[in-house]
Tab-separated table of C-alpha atoms in Angstrom:
chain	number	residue	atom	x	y	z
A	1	UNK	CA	-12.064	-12.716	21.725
A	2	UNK	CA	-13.844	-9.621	19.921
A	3	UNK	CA	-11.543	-7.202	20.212
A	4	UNK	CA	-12.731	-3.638	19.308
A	5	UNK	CA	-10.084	-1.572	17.855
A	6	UNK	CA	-8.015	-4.101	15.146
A	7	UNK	CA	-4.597	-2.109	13.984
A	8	UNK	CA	-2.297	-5.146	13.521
A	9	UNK	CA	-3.862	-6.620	10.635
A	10	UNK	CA	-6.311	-5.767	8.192
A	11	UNK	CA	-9.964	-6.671	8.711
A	12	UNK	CA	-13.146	-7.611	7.193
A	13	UNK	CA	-16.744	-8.281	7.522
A	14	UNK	CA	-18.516	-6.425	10.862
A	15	UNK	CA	-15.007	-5.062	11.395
A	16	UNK	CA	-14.458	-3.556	8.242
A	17	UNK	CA	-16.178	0.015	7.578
A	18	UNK	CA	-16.506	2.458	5.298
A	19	UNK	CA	-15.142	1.688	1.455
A	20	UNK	CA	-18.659	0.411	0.205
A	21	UNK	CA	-18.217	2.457	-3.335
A	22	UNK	CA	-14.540	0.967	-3.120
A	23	UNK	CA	-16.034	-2.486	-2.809
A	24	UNK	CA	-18.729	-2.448	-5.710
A	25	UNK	CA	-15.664	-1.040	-8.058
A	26	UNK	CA	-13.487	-3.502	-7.094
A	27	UNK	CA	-15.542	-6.616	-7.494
A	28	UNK	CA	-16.899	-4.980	-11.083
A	29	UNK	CA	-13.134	-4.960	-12.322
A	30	UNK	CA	-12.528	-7.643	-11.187
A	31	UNK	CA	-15.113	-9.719	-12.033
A	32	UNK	CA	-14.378	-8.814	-16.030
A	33	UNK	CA	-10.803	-9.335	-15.460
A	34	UNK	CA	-9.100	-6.342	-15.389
A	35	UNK	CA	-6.557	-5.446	-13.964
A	36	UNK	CA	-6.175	-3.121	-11.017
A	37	UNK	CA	-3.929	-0.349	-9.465
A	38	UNK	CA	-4.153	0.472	-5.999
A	39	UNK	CA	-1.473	3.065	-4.655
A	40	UNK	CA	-2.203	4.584	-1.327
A	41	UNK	CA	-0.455	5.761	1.495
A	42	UNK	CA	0.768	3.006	4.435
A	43	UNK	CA	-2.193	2.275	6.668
A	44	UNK	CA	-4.798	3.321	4.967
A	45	UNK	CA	-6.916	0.227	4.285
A	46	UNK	CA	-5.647	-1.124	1.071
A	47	UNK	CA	-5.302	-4.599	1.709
A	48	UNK	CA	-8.492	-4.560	3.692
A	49	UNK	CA	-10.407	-3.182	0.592
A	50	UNK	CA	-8.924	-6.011	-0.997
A	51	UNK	CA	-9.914	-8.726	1.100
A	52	UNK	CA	-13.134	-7.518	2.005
A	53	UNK	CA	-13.765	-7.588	-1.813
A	54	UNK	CA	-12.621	-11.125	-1.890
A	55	UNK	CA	-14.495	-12.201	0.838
A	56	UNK	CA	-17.961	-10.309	-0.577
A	57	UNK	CA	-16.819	-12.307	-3.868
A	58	UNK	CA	-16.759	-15.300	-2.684
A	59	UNK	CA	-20.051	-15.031	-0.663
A	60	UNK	CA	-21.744	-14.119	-3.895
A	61	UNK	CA	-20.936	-17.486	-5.252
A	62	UNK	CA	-17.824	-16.354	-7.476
A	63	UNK	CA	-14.944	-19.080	-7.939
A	64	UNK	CA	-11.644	-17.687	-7.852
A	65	UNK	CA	-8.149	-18.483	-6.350
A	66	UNK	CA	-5.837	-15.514	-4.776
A	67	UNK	CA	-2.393	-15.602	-4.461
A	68	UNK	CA	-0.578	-12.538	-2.889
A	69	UNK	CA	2.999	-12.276	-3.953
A	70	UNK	CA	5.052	-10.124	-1.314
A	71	UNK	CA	7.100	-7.330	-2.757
A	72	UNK	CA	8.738	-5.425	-0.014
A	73	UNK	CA	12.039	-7.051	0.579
A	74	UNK	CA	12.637	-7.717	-3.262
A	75	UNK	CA	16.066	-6.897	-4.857
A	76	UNK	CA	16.884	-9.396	-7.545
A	77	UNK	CA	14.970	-10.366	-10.771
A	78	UNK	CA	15.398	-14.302	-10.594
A	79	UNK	CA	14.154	-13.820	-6.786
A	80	UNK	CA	10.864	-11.818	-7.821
A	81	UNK	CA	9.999	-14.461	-10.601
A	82	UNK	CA	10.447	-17.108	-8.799
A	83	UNK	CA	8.399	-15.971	-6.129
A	84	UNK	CA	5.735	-14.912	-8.473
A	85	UNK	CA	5.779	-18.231	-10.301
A	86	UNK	CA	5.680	-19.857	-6.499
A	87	UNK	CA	2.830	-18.211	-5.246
A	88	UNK	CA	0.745	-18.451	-7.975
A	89	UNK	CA	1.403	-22.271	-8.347
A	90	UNK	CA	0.521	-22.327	-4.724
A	91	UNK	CA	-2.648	-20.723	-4.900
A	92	UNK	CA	-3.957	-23.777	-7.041
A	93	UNK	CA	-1.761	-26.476	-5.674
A	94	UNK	CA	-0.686	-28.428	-2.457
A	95	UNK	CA	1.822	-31.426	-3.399
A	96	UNK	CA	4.874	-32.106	-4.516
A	97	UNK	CA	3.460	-33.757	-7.663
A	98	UNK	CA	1.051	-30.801	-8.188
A	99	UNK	CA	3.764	-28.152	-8.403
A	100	UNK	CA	6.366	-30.437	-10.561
A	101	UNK	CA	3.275	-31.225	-13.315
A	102	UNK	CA	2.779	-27.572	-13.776
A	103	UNK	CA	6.504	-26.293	-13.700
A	104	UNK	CA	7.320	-29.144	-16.191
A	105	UNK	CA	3.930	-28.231	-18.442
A	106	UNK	CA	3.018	-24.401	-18.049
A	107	UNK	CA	6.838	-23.420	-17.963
A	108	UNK	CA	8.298	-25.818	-20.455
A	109	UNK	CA	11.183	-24.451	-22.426
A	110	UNK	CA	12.285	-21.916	-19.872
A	111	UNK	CA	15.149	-21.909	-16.822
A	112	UNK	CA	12.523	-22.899	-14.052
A	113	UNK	CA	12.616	-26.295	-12.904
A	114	UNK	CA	11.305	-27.976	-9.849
A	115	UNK	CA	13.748	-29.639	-7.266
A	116	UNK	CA	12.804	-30.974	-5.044
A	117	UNK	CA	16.325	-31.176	-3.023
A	118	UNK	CA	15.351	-27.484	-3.329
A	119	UNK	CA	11.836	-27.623	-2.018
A	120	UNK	CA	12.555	-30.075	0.209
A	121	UNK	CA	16.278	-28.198	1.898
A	122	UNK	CA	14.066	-24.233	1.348
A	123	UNK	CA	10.269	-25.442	0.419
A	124	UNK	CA	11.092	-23.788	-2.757
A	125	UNK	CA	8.387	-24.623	-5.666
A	126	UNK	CA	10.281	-22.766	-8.572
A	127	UNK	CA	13.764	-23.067	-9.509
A	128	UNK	CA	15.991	-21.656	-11.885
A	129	UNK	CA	18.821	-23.460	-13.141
A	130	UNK	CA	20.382	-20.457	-15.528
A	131	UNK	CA	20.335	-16.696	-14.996
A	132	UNK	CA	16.655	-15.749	-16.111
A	133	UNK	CA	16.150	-14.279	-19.884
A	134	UNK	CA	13.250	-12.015	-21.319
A	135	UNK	CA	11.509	-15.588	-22.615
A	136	UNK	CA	11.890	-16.744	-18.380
A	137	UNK	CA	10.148	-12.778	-17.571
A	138	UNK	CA	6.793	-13.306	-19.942
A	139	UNK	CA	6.163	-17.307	-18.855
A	140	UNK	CA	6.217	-16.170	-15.395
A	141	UNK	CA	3.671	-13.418	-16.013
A	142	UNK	CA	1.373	-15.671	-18.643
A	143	UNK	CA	1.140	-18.438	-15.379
A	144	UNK	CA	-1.651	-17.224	-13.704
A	145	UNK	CA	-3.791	-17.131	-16.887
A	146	UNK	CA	-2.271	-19.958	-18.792
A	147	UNK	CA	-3.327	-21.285	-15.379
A	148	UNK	CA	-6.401	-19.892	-14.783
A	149	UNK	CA	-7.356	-21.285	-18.147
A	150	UNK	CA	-6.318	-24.486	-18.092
A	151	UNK	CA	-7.942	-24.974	-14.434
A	152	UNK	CA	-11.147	-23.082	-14.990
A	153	UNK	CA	-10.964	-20.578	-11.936
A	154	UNK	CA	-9.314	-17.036	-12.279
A	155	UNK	CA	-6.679	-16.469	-10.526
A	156	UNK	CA	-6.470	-12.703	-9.181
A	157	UNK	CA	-3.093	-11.818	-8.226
A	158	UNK	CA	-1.749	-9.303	-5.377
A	159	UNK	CA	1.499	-7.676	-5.900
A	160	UNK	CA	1.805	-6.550	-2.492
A	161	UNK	CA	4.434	-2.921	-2.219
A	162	UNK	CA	4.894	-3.109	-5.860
A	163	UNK	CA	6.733	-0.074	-6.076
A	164	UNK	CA	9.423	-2.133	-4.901
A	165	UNK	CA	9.881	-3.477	-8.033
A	166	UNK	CA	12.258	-0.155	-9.107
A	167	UNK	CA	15.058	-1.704	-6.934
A	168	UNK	CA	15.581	-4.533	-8.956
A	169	UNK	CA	18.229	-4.349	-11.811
A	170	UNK	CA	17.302	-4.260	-14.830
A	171	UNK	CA	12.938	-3.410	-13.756
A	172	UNK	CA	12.378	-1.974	-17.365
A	173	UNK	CA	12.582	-5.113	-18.785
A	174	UNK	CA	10.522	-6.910	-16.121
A	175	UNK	CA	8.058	-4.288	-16.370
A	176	UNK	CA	8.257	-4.006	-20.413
A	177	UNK	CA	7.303	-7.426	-20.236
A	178	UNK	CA	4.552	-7.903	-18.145
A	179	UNK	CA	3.327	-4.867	-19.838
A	180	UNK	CA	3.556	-7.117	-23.308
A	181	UNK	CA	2.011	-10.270	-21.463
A	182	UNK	CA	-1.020	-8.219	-19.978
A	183	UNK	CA	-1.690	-6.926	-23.321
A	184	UNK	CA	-1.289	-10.167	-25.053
A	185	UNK	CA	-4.085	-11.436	-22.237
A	186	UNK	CA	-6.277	-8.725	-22.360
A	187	UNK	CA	-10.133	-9.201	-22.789
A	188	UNK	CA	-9.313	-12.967	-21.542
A	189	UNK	CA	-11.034	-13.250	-17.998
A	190	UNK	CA	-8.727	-16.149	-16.419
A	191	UNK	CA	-6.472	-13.737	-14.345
A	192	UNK	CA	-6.370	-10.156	-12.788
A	193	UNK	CA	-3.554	-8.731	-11.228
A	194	UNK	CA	-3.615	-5.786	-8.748
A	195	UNK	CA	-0.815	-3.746	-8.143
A	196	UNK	CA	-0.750	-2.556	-4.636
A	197	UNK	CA	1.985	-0.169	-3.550
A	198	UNK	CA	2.232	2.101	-0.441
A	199	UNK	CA	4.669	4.529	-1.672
A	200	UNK	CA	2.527	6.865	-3.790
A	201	UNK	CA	5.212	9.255	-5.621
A	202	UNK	CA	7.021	5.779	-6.224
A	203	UNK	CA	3.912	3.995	-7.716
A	204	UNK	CA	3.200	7.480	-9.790
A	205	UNK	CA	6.420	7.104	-11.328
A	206	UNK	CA	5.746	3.945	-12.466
A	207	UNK	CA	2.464	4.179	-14.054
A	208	UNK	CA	2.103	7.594	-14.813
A	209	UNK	CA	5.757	9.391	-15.814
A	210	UNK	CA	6.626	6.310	-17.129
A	211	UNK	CA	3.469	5.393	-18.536
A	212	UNK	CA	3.961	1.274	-17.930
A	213	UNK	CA	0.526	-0.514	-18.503
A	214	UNK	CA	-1.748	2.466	-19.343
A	215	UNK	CA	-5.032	1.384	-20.623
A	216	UNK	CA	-4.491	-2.039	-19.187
A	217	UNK	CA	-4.732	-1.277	-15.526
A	218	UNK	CA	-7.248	0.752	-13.883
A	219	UNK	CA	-6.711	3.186	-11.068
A	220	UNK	CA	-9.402	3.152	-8.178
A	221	UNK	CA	-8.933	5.933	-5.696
A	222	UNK	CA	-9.431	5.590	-1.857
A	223	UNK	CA	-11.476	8.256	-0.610
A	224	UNK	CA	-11.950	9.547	2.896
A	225	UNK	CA	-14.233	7.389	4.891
A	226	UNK	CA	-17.777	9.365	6.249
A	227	UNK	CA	-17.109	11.130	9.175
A	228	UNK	CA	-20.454	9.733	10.264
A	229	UNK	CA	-19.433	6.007	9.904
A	230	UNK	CA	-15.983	6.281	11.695
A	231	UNK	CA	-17.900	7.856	14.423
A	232	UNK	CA	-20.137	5.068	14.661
A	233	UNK	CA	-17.247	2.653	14.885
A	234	UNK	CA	-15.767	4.335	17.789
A	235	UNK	CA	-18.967	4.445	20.069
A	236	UNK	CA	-19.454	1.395	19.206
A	237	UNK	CA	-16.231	-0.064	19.912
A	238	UNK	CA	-15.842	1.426	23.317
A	239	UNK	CA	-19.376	0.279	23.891
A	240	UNK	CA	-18.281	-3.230	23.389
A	241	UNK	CA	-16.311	-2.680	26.915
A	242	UNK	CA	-18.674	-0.608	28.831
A	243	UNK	CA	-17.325	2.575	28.253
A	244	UNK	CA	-18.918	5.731	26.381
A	245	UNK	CA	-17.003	8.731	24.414
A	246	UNK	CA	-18.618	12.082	23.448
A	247	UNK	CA	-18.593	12.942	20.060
A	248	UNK	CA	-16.961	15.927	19.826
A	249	UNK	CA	-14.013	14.280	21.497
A	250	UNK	CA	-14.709	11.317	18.970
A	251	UNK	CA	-14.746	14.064	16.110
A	252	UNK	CA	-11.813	15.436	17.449
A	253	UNK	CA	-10.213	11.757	16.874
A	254	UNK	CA	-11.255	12.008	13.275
A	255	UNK	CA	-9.739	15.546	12.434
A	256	UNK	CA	-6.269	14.669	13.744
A	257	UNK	CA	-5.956	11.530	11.874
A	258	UNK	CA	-7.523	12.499	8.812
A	259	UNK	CA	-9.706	9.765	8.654
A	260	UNK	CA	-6.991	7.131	8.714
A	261	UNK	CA	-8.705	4.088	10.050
A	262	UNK	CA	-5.424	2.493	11.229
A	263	UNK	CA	-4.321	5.473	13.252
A	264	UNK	CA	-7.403	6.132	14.837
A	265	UNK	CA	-8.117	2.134	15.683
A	266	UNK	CA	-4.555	2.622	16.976
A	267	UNK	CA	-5.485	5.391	19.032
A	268	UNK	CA	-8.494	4.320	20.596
A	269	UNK	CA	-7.213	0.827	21.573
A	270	UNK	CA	-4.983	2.917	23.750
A	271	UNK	CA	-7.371	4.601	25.147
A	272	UNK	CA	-9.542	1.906	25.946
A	273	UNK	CA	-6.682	0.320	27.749
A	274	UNK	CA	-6.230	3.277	29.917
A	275	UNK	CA	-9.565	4.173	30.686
A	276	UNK	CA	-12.527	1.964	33.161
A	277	UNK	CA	-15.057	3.999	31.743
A	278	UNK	CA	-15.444	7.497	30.653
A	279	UNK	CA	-13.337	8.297	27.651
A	280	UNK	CA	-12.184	11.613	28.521
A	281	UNK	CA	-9.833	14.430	27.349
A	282	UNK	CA	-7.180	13.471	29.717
A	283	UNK	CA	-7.126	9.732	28.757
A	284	UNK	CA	-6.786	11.119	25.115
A	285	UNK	CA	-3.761	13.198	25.785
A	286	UNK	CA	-2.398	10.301	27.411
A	287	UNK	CA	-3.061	7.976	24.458
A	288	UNK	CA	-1.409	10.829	22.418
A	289	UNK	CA	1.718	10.944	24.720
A	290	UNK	CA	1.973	7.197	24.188
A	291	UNK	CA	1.344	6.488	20.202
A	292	UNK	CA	3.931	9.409	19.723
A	293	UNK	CA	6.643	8.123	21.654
A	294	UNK	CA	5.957	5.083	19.735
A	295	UNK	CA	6.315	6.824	16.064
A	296	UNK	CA	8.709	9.641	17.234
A	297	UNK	CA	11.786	7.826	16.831
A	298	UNK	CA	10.385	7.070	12.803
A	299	UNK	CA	9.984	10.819	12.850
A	300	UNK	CA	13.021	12.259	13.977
A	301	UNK	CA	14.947	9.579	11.752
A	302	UNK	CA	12.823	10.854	8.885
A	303	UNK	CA	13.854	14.602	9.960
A	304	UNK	CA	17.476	13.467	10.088
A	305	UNK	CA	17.594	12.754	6.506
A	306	UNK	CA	16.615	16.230	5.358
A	307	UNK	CA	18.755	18.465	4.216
A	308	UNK	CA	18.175	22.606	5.683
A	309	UNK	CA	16.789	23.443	2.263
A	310	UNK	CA	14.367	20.191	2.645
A	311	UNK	CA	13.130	21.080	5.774
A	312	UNK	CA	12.558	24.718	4.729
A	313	UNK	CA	10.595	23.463	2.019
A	314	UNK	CA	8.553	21.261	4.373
A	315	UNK	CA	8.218	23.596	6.523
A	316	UNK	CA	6.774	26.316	4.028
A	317	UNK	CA	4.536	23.090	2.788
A	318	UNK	CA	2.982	23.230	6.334
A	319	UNK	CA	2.530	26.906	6.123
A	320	UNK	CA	0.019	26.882	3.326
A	321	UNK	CA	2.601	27.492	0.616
A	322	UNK	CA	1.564	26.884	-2.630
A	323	UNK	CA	3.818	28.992	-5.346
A	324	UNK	CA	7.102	27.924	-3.873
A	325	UNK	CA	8.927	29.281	-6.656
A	326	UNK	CA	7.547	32.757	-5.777
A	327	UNK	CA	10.728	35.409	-4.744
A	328	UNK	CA	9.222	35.983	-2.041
A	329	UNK	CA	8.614	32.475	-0.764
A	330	UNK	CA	12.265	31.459	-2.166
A	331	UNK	CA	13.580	34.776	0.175
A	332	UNK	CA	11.477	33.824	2.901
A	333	UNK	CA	12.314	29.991	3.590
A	334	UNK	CA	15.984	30.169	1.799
A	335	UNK	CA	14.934	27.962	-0.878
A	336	UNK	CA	17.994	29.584	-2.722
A	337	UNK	CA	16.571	29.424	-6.248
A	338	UNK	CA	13.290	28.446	-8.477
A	339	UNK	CA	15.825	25.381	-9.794
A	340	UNK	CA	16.421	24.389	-6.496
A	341	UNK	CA	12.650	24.392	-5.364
A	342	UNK	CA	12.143	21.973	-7.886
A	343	UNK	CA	15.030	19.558	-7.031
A	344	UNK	CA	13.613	20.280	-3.655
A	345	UNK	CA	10.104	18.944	-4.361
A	346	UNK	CA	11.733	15.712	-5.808
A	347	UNK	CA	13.967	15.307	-2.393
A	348	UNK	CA	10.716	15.212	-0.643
A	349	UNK	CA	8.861	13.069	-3.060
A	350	UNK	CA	11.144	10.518	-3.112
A	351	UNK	CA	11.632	10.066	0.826
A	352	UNK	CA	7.755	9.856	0.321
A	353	UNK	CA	7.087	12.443	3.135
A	354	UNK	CA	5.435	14.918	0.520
A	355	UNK	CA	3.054	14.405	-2.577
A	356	UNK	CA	1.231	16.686	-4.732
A	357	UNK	CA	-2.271	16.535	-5.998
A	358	UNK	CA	-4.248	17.950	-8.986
A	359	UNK	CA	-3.901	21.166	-8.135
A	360	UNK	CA	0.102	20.970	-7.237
A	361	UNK	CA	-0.919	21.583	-3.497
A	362	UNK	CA	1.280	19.670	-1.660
A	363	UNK	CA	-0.142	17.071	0.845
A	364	UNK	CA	2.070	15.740	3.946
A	365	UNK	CA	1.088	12.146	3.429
A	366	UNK	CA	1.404	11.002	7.247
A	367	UNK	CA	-0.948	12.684	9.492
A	368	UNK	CA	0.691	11.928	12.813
A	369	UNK	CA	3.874	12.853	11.147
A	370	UNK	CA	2.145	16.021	10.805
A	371	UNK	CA	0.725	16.811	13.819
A	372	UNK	CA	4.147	15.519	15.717
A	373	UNK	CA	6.590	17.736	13.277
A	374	UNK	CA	4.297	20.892	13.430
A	375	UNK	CA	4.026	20.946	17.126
A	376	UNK	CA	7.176	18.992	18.367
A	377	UNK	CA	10.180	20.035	15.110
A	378	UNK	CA	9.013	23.671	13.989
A	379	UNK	CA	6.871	24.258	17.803
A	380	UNK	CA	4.071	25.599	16.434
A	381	UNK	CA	0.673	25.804	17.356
């Protein structure tokens, strides 16, 4: 079935749009095995970048395995290497034999065994049979190039929601030691890894106030896709059904959202349910009515958790504000004191509602969270 608007997964080929500069980057770093940081805000088309890029790679004749380790519900260090080591081994092998030859070869003289009670009882590939040590961290790490080596294809590697990483005990010595192991491998094209994370003041802490892995991962910035092509995408995707939008209502689409792809493929699916034909305004406030009473309850949980000085501060963020340690902005919001703004900004940064960029202006990193607390929270225009 050719569905037109795709929001539950990410997408490539015809349905993937925008992102060509994105593409050509990513394939270049790849291709001379570098490593690669991606941090972006949810929903904004990281993992499709990624597989899009994969999938142009492989239809340019490049030989490469991909194994995407997922990050987001990990808490312990054993756990994370484990499923590192697991995914990796998977990427390159399929029996029981496979997996047991590399453990016992590629991980010799470390705590990771396989057993296959283990695999069998949990379809576990890599055990460990003693609290992992620092010489357990750096094997896991050197296993997709050791690997890659050994096998003759490069293995590129997806930490998927890396930032998660900081809730795991002890993450300066995981991350102290893949920093050592990337180093060690460096200029050796058998392996990339890219570090994917959604939560951008999270993933900022990492690599830049903490400074892991500079000069050994590069950064590669989503930018805004062209007005022109997400325009495009929507005629073309109502088309598909027999229905027809104009574009200033289509433009509209594309200023509320930001240009978030997911959003706005969100958006226009329910509209296309709701309409025969015509794509008018009143279908569109309907559509709005219905993908905000799906995120509100997200919303007002997220207002919840502010404190009044928090959402003072967010709310002078959404009045233009720029100098919030100004007296008169402090006076005017009851921000209480130039130390507090401060302590505010981290609040904010943390819950991952607010970021900064270059020129400390802050940016509200959801746009429906936006629109919704402007109009709905602070009932303004």
């Amino acid at each position: 079935m050719d569905i037109p608007f795709i929001y539950d997964k990410y997408v490539i080929n015809r349905d993937f749009i925008g992102r060509k500069s994105e593409c050509l980057a990513l394939t270049g770093l790849l291709a001379n095995g570098e490593n690669v940081v991606l941090s972006e805000p949810p929903r904004t088309g990281k993992k499709s970048l990624i597989q899009q890029t994969l999938f142009e790679m492989r239809l340019g004749g490049s030989s490469y395995s991909a194994a995407v380790v997922k990050m987001f519900n990990t808490r312990k260090c054993g756990e994370f290497l484990t499923r590192f080591a697991g995914t990796v081994i998977r990427s390159m092998a399929s029996s029981p034999e496979e997996y047991e030859d590399i453990v016992s070869g590629l991980l010799e003289g470390t705590h990771f065994v396989f057993d296959r009670k283990r695999f069998a009882d949990h379809d576990e590939v890599v055990s460990l049979n003693w609290d992992p040590d620092r010489q357990d961290m750096e094997a896991t790490f050197a296993l997709p190039f050791r690997l890659g080596e050994k096998s003759g294809t490069k293995i590129i590697t997806v930490l998927d929601e890396f930032q998660s990483i900081l809730s795991v005990e002890g993450y300066e010595t995981i991350l102290d030691a893949m920093e050592k192991v990337l180093k060690e491998y460096s200029g050796r094209n058998f392996s990339s890894i890219i570090f994917c994370g959604s939560k951008v003041n999270a993933m900022d802490f990492i690599f830049r106030h903490k400074g892991y892995f500079h000069r050994i991962a590069e950064h590669l910035t989503l930018h805004e896709i062209d007005e022109r092509e997400i325009l495009e995408h929507i005629r073309r995707g109502f088309l598909k059904g027999g229905k027809d939008i104009e574009k200033e209502l289509a433009a509209g689409i594309c200023r509320l959202f930001r240009r978030n792809i997911w959003y706005i493929n969100h958006f226009c699916a329910i509209c296309d349910s709701l309409s025969k034909g015509y794509i008018n305004q009143g279908i569109m406030m309907d559509a709005l009515n219905a993908i905000i009473s799906i995120h509100e309850p997200r919303f007002m949980d997220m207002m919840d958790s502010l404190t009044g000085h928090q959402t003072s501060f967010l709310k002078a963020a959404l009045d233009g504000v720029v100098k919030f340690s100004a007296s008169e902005v402090i006076e005017q919001y009851s921000l209480n004191s130039s130390a507090n703004v401060k302590r505010l900004k981290d609040a904010l940064m943390k819950k991952e509602i607010l970021t900064f960029n270059e020129k400390e202006e802050p940016v509200i990193l959801d746009p429906l969270f936006e629109y919704w607390v402007r109009k709905y929270y602070f009932e303004t225009d």
